PDB file of C-alpha atoms and ligand atoms in Angstrom:
ATOM      1  CA  MET A   1      -6.773  16.140 -33.358  1.00  0.00           C
ATOM      2  CA  PHE A   2      -5.470  18.179 -30.434  1.00  0.00           C
ATOM      3  CA  LEU A   3      -1.807  18.266 -29.471  1.00  0.00           C
ATOM      4  CA  ILE A   4      -1.456  19.627 -25.953  1.00  0.00           C
ATOM      5  CA  MET A   5       1.966  19.401 -24.269  1.00  0.00           C
ATOM      6  CA  GLY A   6       2.864  16.392 -26.370  1.00  0.00           C
ATOM      7  CA  ILE A   7      -0.374  14.511 -25.598  1.00  0.00           C
ATOM      8  CA  ILE A   8      -2.612  13.535 -28.482  1.00  0.00           C
ATOM      9  CA  TRP A   9      -6.371  13.367 -28.175  1.00  0.00           C
ATOM     10  CA  LEU A  10      -8.704  12.555 -31.005  1.00  0.00           C
ATOM     11  CA  SER A  11     -11.315  15.254 -31.322  1.00  0.00           C
ATOM     12  CA  MET A  12     -14.430  14.249 -29.442  1.00  0.00           C
ATOM     13  CA  LYS A  13     -17.685  15.872 -28.449  1.00  0.00           C
ATOM     14  CA  ILE A  14     -19.015  15.863 -24.907  1.00  0.00           C
ATOM     15  CA  VAL A  15     -22.693  15.448 -24.126  1.00  0.00           C
ATOM     16  CA  SER A  16     -23.325  16.257 -20.489  1.00  0.00           C
ATOM     17  CA  GLY A  17     -26.235  14.653 -18.701  1.00  0.00           C
ATOM     18  CA  SER A  18     -27.803  16.886 -16.065  1.00  0.00           C
ATOM     19  CA  SER A  19     -26.061  14.990 -13.238  1.00  0.00           C
ATOM     20  CA  SER A  20     -22.579  15.800 -14.523  1.00  0.00           C
ATOM     21  CA  LEU A  21     -22.341  19.347 -15.795  1.00  0.00           C
ATOM     22  CA  MET A  22     -19.434  20.289 -13.527  1.00  0.00           C
ATOM     23  CA  LEU A  23     -17.375  17.230 -14.477  1.00  0.00           C
ATOM     24  CA  SER A  24     -18.222  17.620 -18.184  1.00  0.00           C
ATOM     25  CA  THR A  25     -17.109  21.246 -18.128  1.00  0.00           C
ATOM     26  CA  ARG A  26     -13.884  20.336 -16.343  1.00  0.00           C
ATOM     27  CA  LEU A  27     -13.219  17.534 -18.862  1.00  0.00           C
ATOM     28  CA  SER A  28     -13.873  19.961 -21.697  1.00  0.00           C
ATOM     29  CA  GLU A  29     -11.311  22.360 -20.184  1.00  0.00           C
ATOM     30  CA  VAL A  30      -8.711  19.612 -19.764  1.00  0.00           C
ATOM     31  CA  THR A  31      -9.102  18.127 -23.253  1.00  0.00           C
ATOM     32  CA  GLY A  32     -10.336  21.017 -25.370  1.00  0.00           C
ATOM     33  CA  PHE A  33     -13.335  18.891 -26.472  1.00  0.00           C
ATOM     34  CA  GLN A  34     -16.452  20.901 -27.144  1.00  0.00           C
ATOM     35  CA  MET A  35     -19.684  20.477 -25.220  1.00  0.00           C
ATOM     36  CA  VAL A  36     -22.684  19.582 -27.361  1.00  0.00           C
ATOM     37  CA  HIS A  37     -25.753  21.792 -27.208  1.00  0.00           C
ATOM     38  CA  ARG A  38     -28.430  19.573 -25.717  1.00  0.00           C
ATOM     39  CA  GLU A  39     -31.767  20.156 -24.065  1.00  0.00           C
ATOM     40  CA  ILE A  40     -33.017  18.267 -21.024  1.00  0.00           C
ATOM     41  CA  LYS A  41     -36.281  19.058 -19.319  1.00  0.00           C
ATOM     42  CA  ARG A  42     -39.228  17.461 -17.559  1.00  0.00           C
ATOM     43  CA  PHE A  43     -42.800  17.208 -18.733  1.00  0.00           C
ATOM     44  CA  PRO A  44     -45.397  18.355 -16.201  1.00  0.00           C
ATOM     45  CA  ASP A  45     -45.994  14.721 -15.200  1.00  0.00           C
ATOM     46  CA  GLY A  46     -42.271  14.345 -14.370  1.00  0.00           C
ATOM     47  CA  GLU A  47     -41.247  12.361 -17.442  1.00  0.00           C
ATOM     48  CA  CYS A  48     -37.927  13.293 -18.997  1.00  0.00           C
ATOM     49  CA  TYR A  49     -37.441  14.954 -22.404  1.00  0.00           C
ATOM     50  CA  VAL A  50     -34.057  15.188 -24.085  1.00  0.00           C
ATOM     51  CA  ARG A  51     -32.915  16.522 -27.431  1.00  0.00           C
ATOM     52  CA  ILE A  52     -29.528  16.914 -29.109  1.00  0.00           C
ATOM     53  CA  HIS A  53     -29.348  20.228 -30.973  1.00  0.00           C
ATOM     54  CA  GLU A  54     -26.300  19.399 -33.064  1.00  0.00           C
ATOM     55  CA  ASN A  55     -25.539  17.004 -35.886  1.00  0.00           C
ATOM     56  CA  LEU A  56     -23.159  14.358 -34.502  1.00  0.00           C
ATOM     57  CA  ASP A  57     -22.603  12.394 -37.721  1.00  0.00           C
ATOM     58  CA  ASN A  58     -19.041  11.030 -37.929  1.00  0.00           C
ATOM     59  CA  GLN A  59     -18.175  12.265 -34.436  1.00  0.00           C
ATOM     60  CA  GLU A  60     -16.657  10.442 -31.513  1.00  0.00           C
ATOM     61  CA  VAL A  61     -19.003  11.222 -28.645  1.00  0.00           C
ATOM     62  CA  ILE A  62     -18.634  11.017 -24.875  1.00  0.00           C
ATOM     63  CA  LEU A  63     -21.789  11.021 -22.778  1.00  0.00           C
ATOM     64  CA  ILE A  64     -21.269  11.792 -19.088  1.00  0.00           C
ATOM     65  CA  GLN A  65     -24.130  10.873 -16.812  1.00  0.00           C
ATOM     66  CA  ASN A  66     -24.635   9.231 -13.422  1.00  0.00           C
ATOM     67  CA  THR A  67     -27.105   6.519 -12.668  1.00  0.00           C
ATOM     68  CA  HIS A  68     -28.138   7.888  -9.302  1.00  0.00           C
ATOM     69  CA  PRO A  69     -30.796   8.832  -8.312  1.00  0.00           C
ATOM     70  CA  ASP A  70     -33.109   6.718 -10.467  1.00  0.00           C
ATOM     71  CA  TRP A  71     -34.283   9.516 -12.766  1.00  0.00           C
ATOM     72  CA  ASN A  72     -30.723   9.862 -14.029  1.00  0.00           C
ATOM     73  CA  ILE A  73     -30.907   6.307 -15.395  1.00  0.00           C
ATOM     74  CA  ILE A  74     -33.832   7.245 -17.623  1.00  0.00           C
ATOM     75  CA  GLU A  75     -31.982  10.336 -18.791  1.00  0.00           C
ATOM     76  CA  TYR A  76     -28.913   8.203 -19.622  1.00  0.00           C
ATOM     77  CA  LEU A  77     -30.989   5.768 -21.698  1.00  0.00           C
ATOM     78  CA  LEU A  78     -32.780   8.559 -23.570  1.00  0.00           C
ATOM     79  CA  LEU A  79     -29.533  10.422 -24.269  1.00  0.00           C
ATOM     80  CA  VAL A  80     -27.882   7.260 -25.633  1.00  0.00           C
ATOM     81  CA  ASP A  81     -30.803   6.821 -28.018  1.00  0.00           C
ATOM     82  CA  ALA A  82     -30.794  10.494 -29.029  1.00  0.00           C
ATOM     83  CA  ILE A  83     -27.047  10.378 -29.766  1.00  0.00           C
ATOM     84  CA  ARG A  84     -27.372   7.091 -31.625  1.00  0.00           C
ATOM     85  CA  GLN A  85     -29.821   8.503 -34.140  1.00  0.00           C
ATOM     86  CA  TYR A  86     -26.740  10.182 -35.642  1.00  0.00           C
ATOM     87  CA  ASN A  87     -24.150   8.163 -37.443  1.00  0.00           C
ATOM     88  CA  VAL A  88     -21.585   8.539 -34.644  1.00  0.00           C
ATOM     89  CA  LYS A  89     -18.193   6.895 -35.064  1.00  0.00           C
ATOM     90  CA  ARG A  90     -18.079   5.776 -31.450  1.00  0.00           C
ATOM     91  CA  LEU A  91     -20.064   6.409 -28.302  1.00  0.00           C
ATOM     92  CA  ILE A  92     -18.204   6.263 -24.997  1.00  0.00           C
ATOM     93  CA  THR A  93     -20.257   6.746 -21.855  1.00  0.00           C
ATOM     94  CA  VAL A  94     -18.742   7.905 -18.594  1.00  0.00           C
ATOM     95  CA  VAL A  95     -20.783   6.821 -15.571  1.00  0.00           C
ATOM     96  CA  PRO A  96     -18.942   8.683 -12.813  1.00  0.00           C
ATOM     97  CA  TYR A  97     -20.999   7.067 -10.050  1.00  0.00           C
ATOM     98  CA  PHE A  98     -22.485   3.675 -10.823  1.00  0.00           C
ATOM     99  CA  GLY A  99     -25.665   3.531  -8.739  1.00  0.00           C
ATOM    100  CA  TYR A 100     -26.945   0.157  -7.476  1.00  0.00           C
ATOM    101  CA  GLY A 101     -23.351  -1.071  -7.127  1.00  0.00           C
ATOM    102  CA  ARG A 102     -23.914  -1.970  -3.495  1.00  0.00           C
ATOM    103  CA  GLN A 103     -26.586  -4.551  -4.389  1.00  0.00           C
ATOM    104  CA  ASP A 104     -23.958  -6.746  -6.044  1.00  0.00           C
ATOM    105  CA  LYS A 105     -25.277 -10.145  -4.966  1.00  0.00           C
ATOM    106  CA  ARG A 106     -28.498 -11.853  -3.937  1.00  0.00           C
ATOM    107  CA  PHE A 107     -28.260 -11.175  -0.214  1.00  0.00           C
ATOM    108  CA  ASN A 108     -31.681 -12.830   0.287  1.00  0.00           C
ATOM    109  CA  GLU A 109     -33.802 -15.179  -1.757  1.00  0.00           C
ATOM    110  CA  GLY A 110     -36.142 -13.312  -4.092  1.00  0.00           C
ATOM    111  CA  GLU A 111     -33.852 -10.303  -4.611  1.00  0.00           C
ATOM    112  CA  PRO A 112     -32.440  -9.168  -7.967  1.00  0.00           C
ATOM    113  CA  ILE A 113     -28.704  -8.666  -8.505  1.00  0.00           C
ATOM    114  CA  SER A 114     -29.268  -4.991  -9.151  1.00  0.00           C
ATOM    115  CA  ALA A 115     -25.676  -4.177 -10.148  1.00  0.00           C
ATOM    116  CA  LYS A 116     -25.765  -6.837 -12.876  1.00  0.00           C
ATOM    117  CA  ILE A 117     -29.073  -5.649 -14.328  1.00  0.00           C
ATOM    118  CA  MET A 118     -27.805  -2.071 -14.361  1.00  0.00           C
ATOM    119  CA  ALA A 119     -24.485  -2.984 -16.003  1.00  0.00           C
ATOM    120  CA  GLU A 120     -26.258  -4.941 -18.725  1.00  0.00           C
ATOM    121  CA  HIS A 121     -28.755  -2.198 -19.568  1.00  0.00           C
ATOM    122  CA  LEU A 122     -26.221   0.627 -19.528  1.00  0.00           C
ATOM    123  CA  SER A 123     -24.121  -1.299 -22.064  1.00  0.00           C
ATOM    124  CA  GLU A 124     -26.762  -1.289 -24.784  1.00  0.00           C
ATOM    125  CA  ASN A 125     -25.758   0.698 -27.895  1.00  0.00           C
ATOM    126  CA  VAL A 126     -22.573   1.896 -26.231  1.00  0.00           C
ATOM    127  CA  ASP A 127     -19.046   1.141 -27.509  1.00  0.00           C
ATOM    128  CA  LYS A 128     -17.214   1.664 -24.255  1.00  0.00           C
ATOM    129  CA  ILE A 129     -18.071   2.523 -20.650  1.00  0.00           C
ATOM    130  CA  ILE A 130     -15.789   4.281 -18.203  1.00  0.00           C
ATOM    131  CA  THR A 131     -16.761   4.340 -14.557  1.00  0.00           C
ATOM    132  CA  ILE A 132     -15.037   5.462 -11.365  1.00  0.00           C
ATOM    133  CA  ASN A 133     -14.539   3.354  -8.228  1.00  0.00           C
ATOM    134  CA  LEU A 134     -17.184   0.686  -8.459  1.00  0.00           C
ATOM    135  CA  HIS A 135     -18.337  -0.474  -5.048  1.00  0.00           C
ATOM    136  CA  ASN A 136     -17.041  -3.898  -6.059  1.00  0.00           C
ATOM    137  CA  SER A 137     -14.602  -4.150  -8.972  1.00  0.00           C
ATOM    138  CA  GLU A 138     -16.067  -7.546  -9.919  1.00  0.00           C
ATOM    139  CA  ILE A 139     -19.095  -5.695 -11.308  1.00  0.00           C
ATOM    140  CA  ILE A 140     -17.044  -4.800 -14.380  1.00  0.00           C
ATOM    141  CA  LYS A 141     -17.551  -8.311 -15.780  1.00  0.00           C
ATOM    142  CA  TRP A 142     -21.309  -7.731 -16.074  1.00  0.00           C
ATOM    143  CA  PHE A 143     -21.024  -4.945 -18.656  1.00  0.00           C
ATOM    144  CA  LYS A 144     -21.818  -6.204 -22.132  1.00  0.00           C
ATOM    145  CA  THR A 145     -19.393  -3.840 -23.806  1.00  0.00           C
ATOM    146  CA  GLU A 146     -15.781  -2.800 -23.179  1.00  0.00           C
ATOM    147  CA  ALA A 147     -15.735  -1.366 -19.674  1.00  0.00           C
ATOM    148  CA  ILE A 148     -13.029   0.307 -17.597  1.00  0.00           C
ATOM    149  CA  GLU A 149     -13.001   1.177 -13.906  1.00  0.00           C
ATOM    150  CA  ILE A 150     -10.811   4.140 -12.982  1.00  0.00           C
ATOM    151  CA  LYS A 151      -9.595   4.473  -9.408  1.00  0.00           C
ATOM    152  CA  ALA A 152      -9.649   7.983  -7.959  1.00  0.00           C
ATOM    153  CA  GLU A 153      -7.488   7.350  -4.860  1.00  0.00           C
ATOM    154  CA  ILE A 154      -4.498   9.149  -6.359  1.00  0.00           C
ATOM    155  CA  GLU A 155      -6.522  12.377  -6.616  1.00  0.00           C
ATOM    156  CA  LEU A 156      -7.805  11.965  -3.044  1.00  0.00           C
ATOM    157  CA  ALA A 157      -4.229  11.442  -1.843  1.00  0.00           C
ATOM    158  CA  LYS A 158      -3.092  14.711  -3.471  1.00  0.00           C
ATOM    159  CA  TYR A 159      -5.874  16.584  -1.711  1.00  0.00           C
ATOM    160  CA  PHE A 160      -5.277  14.942   1.678  1.00  0.00           C
ATOM    161  CA  GLU A 161      -1.620  15.948   1.403  1.00  0.00           C
ATOM    162  CA  LYS A 162      -2.514  19.638   1.818  1.00  0.00           C
ATOM    163  CA  PHE A 163      -3.605  18.965   5.408  1.00  0.00           C
ATOM    164  CA  LYS A 164      -0.520  16.950   6.401  1.00  0.00           C
ATOM    165  CA  PRO A 165      -2.401  14.170   8.218  1.00  0.00           C
ATOM    166  CA  ASP A 166      -0.492  12.063  10.759  1.00  0.00           C
ATOM    167  CA  LEU A 167      -2.366   8.882   9.903  1.00  0.00           C
ATOM    168  CA  ILE A 168      -5.140   7.597   7.701  1.00  0.00           C
ATOM    169  CA  ILE A 169      -8.095   5.474   8.765  1.00  0.00           C
ATOM    170  CA  SER A 170     -10.303   3.061   6.891  1.00  0.00           C
ATOM    171  CA  PRO A 171     -13.708   3.145   8.619  1.00  0.00           C
ATOM    172  CA  ASP A 172     -14.378  -0.509   7.726  1.00  0.00           C
ATOM    173  CA  LYS A 173     -12.733  -3.404   5.927  1.00  0.00           C
ATOM    174  CA  GLY A 174     -14.058  -2.208   2.552  1.00  0.00           C
ATOM    175  CA  SER A 175     -11.647   0.731   2.444  1.00  0.00           C
ATOM    176  CA  ILE A 176      -8.517  -0.966   3.800  1.00  0.00           C
ATOM    177  CA  GLU A 177      -6.784  -1.185   0.423  1.00  0.00           C
ATOM    178  CA  ARG A 178      -7.748   2.423  -0.327  1.00  0.00           C
ATOM    179  CA  ALA A 179      -6.330   3.678   3.000  1.00  0.00           C
ATOM    180  CA  LYS A 180      -3.208   1.546   2.549  1.00  0.00           C
ATOM    181  CA  PHE A 181      -2.624   2.974  -0.935  1.00  0.00           C
ATOM    182  CA  ILE A 182      -2.985   6.578   0.258  1.00  0.00           C
ATOM    183  CA  SER A 183      -0.836   5.938   3.334  1.00  0.00           C
ATOM    184  CA  GLY A 184       1.906   4.684   0.986  1.00  0.00           C
ATOM    185  CA  ILE A 185       1.755   7.844  -1.115  1.00  0.00           C
ATOM    186  CA  LEU A 186       1.724  10.182   1.887  1.00  0.00           C
ATOM    187  CA  GLY A 187       4.240   8.151   3.885  1.00  0.00           C
ATOM    188  CA  ILE A 188       1.998   7.948   6.966  1.00  0.00           C
ATOM    189  CA  PRO A 189       0.637   4.954   8.914  1.00  0.00           C
ATOM    190  CA  PHE A 190      -2.831   3.549   8.323  1.00  0.00           C
ATOM    191  CA  HIS A 191      -5.307   1.854  10.609  1.00  0.00           C
ATOM    192  CA  SER A 192      -8.630   0.148  10.037  1.00  0.00           C
ATOM    193  CA  PHE A 193     -11.734   0.304  12.197  1.00  0.00           C
ATOM    194  CA  GLN A 194     -14.229  -2.551  12.386  1.00  0.00           C
ATOM    195  CA  LYS A 195     -17.780  -1.589  11.492  1.00  0.00           C
ATOM    196  CA  ARG A 196     -21.072  -3.336  12.131  1.00  0.00           C
ATOM    197  CA  ARG A 197     -24.138  -1.928  10.452  1.00  0.00           C
ATOM    198  CA  ILE A 198     -27.191  -1.681  12.734  1.00  0.00           C
ATOM    199  CA  ASP A 199     -29.561  -0.336  10.069  1.00  0.00           C
ATOM    200  CA  SER A 200     -29.314   1.797   6.942  1.00  0.00           C
ATOM    201  CA  GLU A 201     -28.358   4.918   8.950  1.00  0.00           C
ATOM    202  CA  ARG A 202     -26.614   3.606  12.057  1.00  0.00           C
ATOM    203  CA  VAL A 203     -23.361   1.713  12.565  1.00  0.00           C
ATOM    204  CA  GLU A 204     -21.270   0.494  15.481  1.00  0.00           C
ATOM    205  CA  ILE A 205     -17.521   0.965  15.233  1.00  0.00           C
ATOM    206  CA  GLU A 206     -14.647  -0.696  17.091  1.00  0.00           C
ATOM    207  CA  THR A 207     -11.580   1.521  16.861  1.00  0.00           C
ATOM    208  CA  GLY A 208      -9.091  -1.026  18.197  1.00  0.00           C
ATOM    209  CA  ASP A 209      -5.935   0.148  19.949  1.00  0.00           C
ATOM    210  CA  ILE A 210      -5.089   3.535  18.498  1.00  0.00           C
ATOM    211  CA  ASP A 211      -3.406   6.707  19.762  1.00  0.00           C
ATOM    212  CA  VAL A 212      -4.708   9.813  18.009  1.00  0.00           C
ATOM    213  CA  LYS A 213      -4.164  12.376  20.777  1.00  0.00           C
ATOM    214  CA  ASN A 214      -3.362  15.792  19.257  1.00  0.00           C
ATOM    215  CA  LYS A 215      -3.092  14.241  15.808  1.00  0.00           C
ATOM    216  CA  THR A 216      -4.577  15.206  12.471  1.00  0.00           C
ATOM    217  CA  VAL A 217      -6.428  12.135  11.302  1.00  0.00           C
ATOM    218  CA  ALA A 218      -7.666  11.434   7.781  1.00  0.00           C
ATOM    219  CA  ILE A 219     -10.547   9.066   7.001  1.00  0.00           C
ATOM    220  CA  VAL A 220     -11.123   7.745   3.497  1.00  0.00           C
ATOM    221  CA  ASP A 221     -14.218   5.982   2.143  1.00  0.00           C
ATOM    222  CA  ASP A 222     -15.542   5.128  -1.285  1.00  0.00           C
ATOM    223  CA  VAL A 223     -19.097   6.341  -0.706  1.00  0.00           C
ATOM    224  CA  ILE A 224     -20.662   8.591   1.905  1.00  0.00           C
ATOM    225  CA  SER A 225     -24.395   8.079   1.841  1.00  0.00           C
ATOM    226  CA  THR A 226     -26.302   8.908   5.049  1.00  0.00           C
ATOM    227  CA  GLY A 227     -23.080  10.003   6.763  1.00  0.00           C
ATOM    228  CA  GLY A 228     -23.692   7.491   9.594  1.00  0.00           C
ATOM    229  CA  THR A 229     -20.326   5.759   9.158  1.00  0.00           C
ATOM    230  CA  ILE A 230     -18.274   8.946   9.081  1.00  0.00           C
ATOM    231  CA  ALA A 231     -20.223  10.719  11.855  1.00  0.00           C
ATOM    232  CA  THR A 232     -19.623   7.738  14.159  1.00  0.00           C
ATOM    233  CA  ALA A 233     -15.954   7.324  13.213  1.00  0.00           C
ATOM    234  CA  ALA A 234     -15.220  11.054  13.568  1.00  0.00           C
ATOM    235  CA  ALA A 235     -16.943  11.260  16.973  1.00  0.00           C
ATOM    236  CA  LEU A 236     -14.805   8.368  18.242  1.00  0.00           C
ATOM    237  CA  LEU A 237     -11.620   9.994  16.970  1.00  0.00           C
ATOM    238  CA  LYS A 238     -12.461  13.304  18.623  1.00  0.00           C
ATOM    239  CA  SER A 239     -13.351  11.538  21.897  1.00  0.00           C
ATOM    240  CA  LYS A 240      -9.869   9.987  21.790  1.00  0.00           C
ATOM    241  CA  GLY A 241      -8.263  13.417  21.468  1.00  0.00           C
ATOM    242  CA  ALA A 242      -7.727  13.830  17.699  1.00  0.00           C
ATOM    243  CA  SER A 243      -7.091  17.517  17.027  1.00  0.00           C
ATOM    244  CA  LYS A 244      -8.451  17.468  13.457  1.00  0.00           C
ATOM    245  CA  VAL A 245     -10.484  15.021  11.401  1.00  0.00           C
ATOM    246  CA  ILE A 246     -10.194  15.308   7.620  1.00  0.00           C
ATOM    247  CA  VAL A 247     -12.568  13.191   5.539  1.00  0.00           C
ATOM    248  CA  GLY A 248     -12.305  12.440   1.835  1.00  0.00           C
ATOM    249  CA  CYS A 249     -14.461  10.160  -0.266  1.00  0.00           C
ATOM    250  CA  VAL A 250     -14.868   9.343  -3.928  1.00  0.00           C
ATOM    251  CA  HIS A 251     -18.656   9.506  -4.195  1.00  0.00           C
ATOM    252  CA  GLY A 252     -20.386  12.048  -1.941  1.00  0.00           C
ATOM    253  CA  LEU A 253     -24.065  11.172  -2.057  1.00  0.00           C
ATOM    254  CA  PHE A 254     -24.780  13.035   1.193  1.00  0.00           C
ATOM    255  CA  VAL A 255     -28.408  11.963   1.436  1.00  0.00           C
ATOM    256  CA  GLY A 256     -30.849  13.651   3.809  1.00  0.00           C
ATOM    257  CA  ASN A 257     -29.088  15.466   6.643  1.00  0.00           C
ATOM    258  CA  ALA A 258     -25.743  13.692   6.121  1.00  0.00           C
ATOM    259  CA  LEU A 259     -23.738  16.927   6.000  1.00  0.00           C
ATOM    260  CA  GLN A 260     -25.215  18.246   9.261  1.00  0.00           C
ATOM    261  CA  LYS A 261     -24.649  14.883  10.942  1.00  0.00           C
ATOM    262  CA  MET A 262     -20.952  14.942  10.096  1.00  0.00           C
ATOM    263  CA  GLN A 263     -20.184  18.597  10.696  1.00  0.00           C
ATOM    264  CA  MET A 264     -19.920  18.386  14.490  1.00  0.00           C
ATOM    265  CA  ASN A 265     -16.736  16.280  14.454  1.00  0.00           C
ATOM    266  CA  VAL A 266     -15.439  16.558  10.902  1.00  0.00           C
ATOM    267  CA  ASP A 267     -13.202  19.578  10.325  1.00  0.00           C
ATOM    268  CA  ILE A 268     -12.711  19.203   6.593  1.00  0.00           C
ATOM    269  CA  LEU A 269     -14.815  17.164   4.190  1.00  0.00           C
ATOM    270  CA  PHE A 270     -14.285  16.705   0.468  1.00  0.00           C
ATOM    271  CA  SER A 271     -15.365  14.430  -2.312  1.00  0.00           C
ATOM    272  CA  THR A 272     -14.642  14.104  -6.005  1.00  0.00           C
ATOM    273  CA  ASP A 273     -16.934  15.415  -8.729  1.00  0.00           C
ATOM    274  CA  THR A 274     -18.322  11.970  -9.616  1.00  0.00           C
ATOM    275  CA  VAL A 275     -21.389  13.123  -7.710  1.00  0.00           C
ATOM    276  CA  GLU A 276     -21.733  16.883  -7.869  1.00  0.00           C
ATOM    277  CA  ASN A 277     -22.285  19.006  -4.792  1.00  0.00           C
ATOM    278  CA  GLU A 278     -20.664  21.735  -2.711  1.00  0.00           C
ATOM    279  CA  LYS A 279     -17.967  19.288  -1.514  1.00  0.00           C
ATOM    280  CA  SER A 280     -16.837  18.234  -5.021  1.00  0.00           C
ATOM    281  CA  LEU A 281     -13.431  19.811  -4.522  1.00  0.00           C
ATOM    282  CA  VAL A 282     -11.417  17.132  -6.319  1.00  0.00           C
ATOM    283  CA  THR A 283     -11.860  16.481 -10.005  1.00  0.00           C
ATOM    284  CA  VAL A 284     -11.547  13.139 -11.769  1.00  0.00           C
ATOM    285  CA  SER A 285     -11.453  14.878 -15.173  1.00  0.00           C
ATOM    286  CA  HIS A 286      -7.677  14.417 -15.569  1.00  0.00           C
ATOM    287  CA  LEU A 287      -7.963  10.706 -14.826  1.00  0.00           C
ATOM    288  CA  ILE A 288     -10.773  10.309 -17.381  1.00  0.00           C
ATOM    289  CA  SER A 289      -8.835  12.256 -20.003  1.00  0.00           C
ATOM    290  CA  GLU A 290      -6.003   9.713 -19.718  1.00  0.00           C
ATOM    291  CA  TYR A 291      -8.365   7.022 -21.025  1.00  0.00           C
ATOM    292  CA  LEU A 292      -9.447   9.111 -24.001  1.00  0.00           C
ATOM    293  CA  LYS A 293      -6.036   9.579 -25.553  1.00  0.00           C
TER     294      LYS A 293
HETATM  295  C1  LIG B   1     -19.769   0.679   2.890  1.00  0.00           C
HETATM  296  O1  LIG B   1     -19.639  -0.421   2.439  1.00  0.00           O
HETATM  297  C2  LIG B   1     -19.260   1.882   2.186  1.00  0.00           C
HETATM  298  O2  LIG B   1     -17.904   1.792   1.961  1.00  0.00           O
HETATM  299  C3  LIG B   1     -19.568   3.121   2.989  1.00  0.00           C
HETATM  300  O3  LIG B   1     -18.864   3.064   4.212  1.00  0.00           O
HETATM  301  C4  LIG B   1     -21.021   3.261   3.237  1.00  0.00           C
HETATM  302  O4  LIG B   1     -21.735   3.140   2.057  1.00  0.00           O
HETATM  303  C5  LIG B   1     -21.329   4.591   3.876  1.00  0.00           C
HETATM  304  O5  LIG B   1     -22.687   4.696   4.100  1.00  0.00           O
HETATM  305  P1  LIG B   1     -23.242   5.730   5.161  1.00  0.00           P
HETATM  306  O6  LIG B   1     -22.705   7.081   4.806  1.00  0.00           O
HETATM  307  O7  LIG B   1     -24.753   5.639   4.966  1.00  0.00           O
HETATM  308  O8  LIG B   1     -22.822   5.245   6.498  1.00  0.00           O
END
């Protein structure tokens, strides 16, 4: 057991999937848990190979691995099996970004409910799952094992605070509660835009009546994917005279040329380390550690 500043953690071992090395290392630093020596590589035909180079008998083990893009799902499943060959006391998986969360219903006849299928399969042979900001919190009910969703807004709020924004914007109705929560912490007003998606990359946004002249404006979203939403919202804010646009999101997927698309009108961009990239400036490791005590 570790006793750090009066907080007790059981001793656990961390297995990092290749998607989550930064977060695993940060969690190891916060908790003092050791990282397990593991090997992950690809065969020439692209198939994944994993191996645990440490005996994990009688250990409590945490596996940290995303399920996006698809190849990370395979790696997750293989790592669970590799860990399970040992007589582990408990296996907790942390899925920092739960891929397929946006396909959370049958939008059209003939479609799968992808989020449900994913939740069910990720639950197999796992004692507990911890995930961060599901696209829809209702997804939690589809896991077949104990599952917890952690909300990262508090960490985003702390980071936004550095830039002293005058107001915070939700780019669509999906982030209203998030923006409201952060506005409460920072003591600033919030406003929501109305968004209509044209296609997977383009959106139309109605700003409503809003005065942002010479103001520092923050925008918060759960996911940034193609960057279409943020690029459009930021351009509108700048055209209305905003002096600075600060954008923070939980999951920064930044697919394709998302970063270039946003850079013209976004002054500062950050995400958490649920998805790892150059913008992962905020860590969720402290939040996760709270659930491991
Ligand atoms: C929408 O429901 C989400 O909250 C995000 O606004 C959306 O996923 C962002 O996608 P993109 O970056 O492709 O506009």
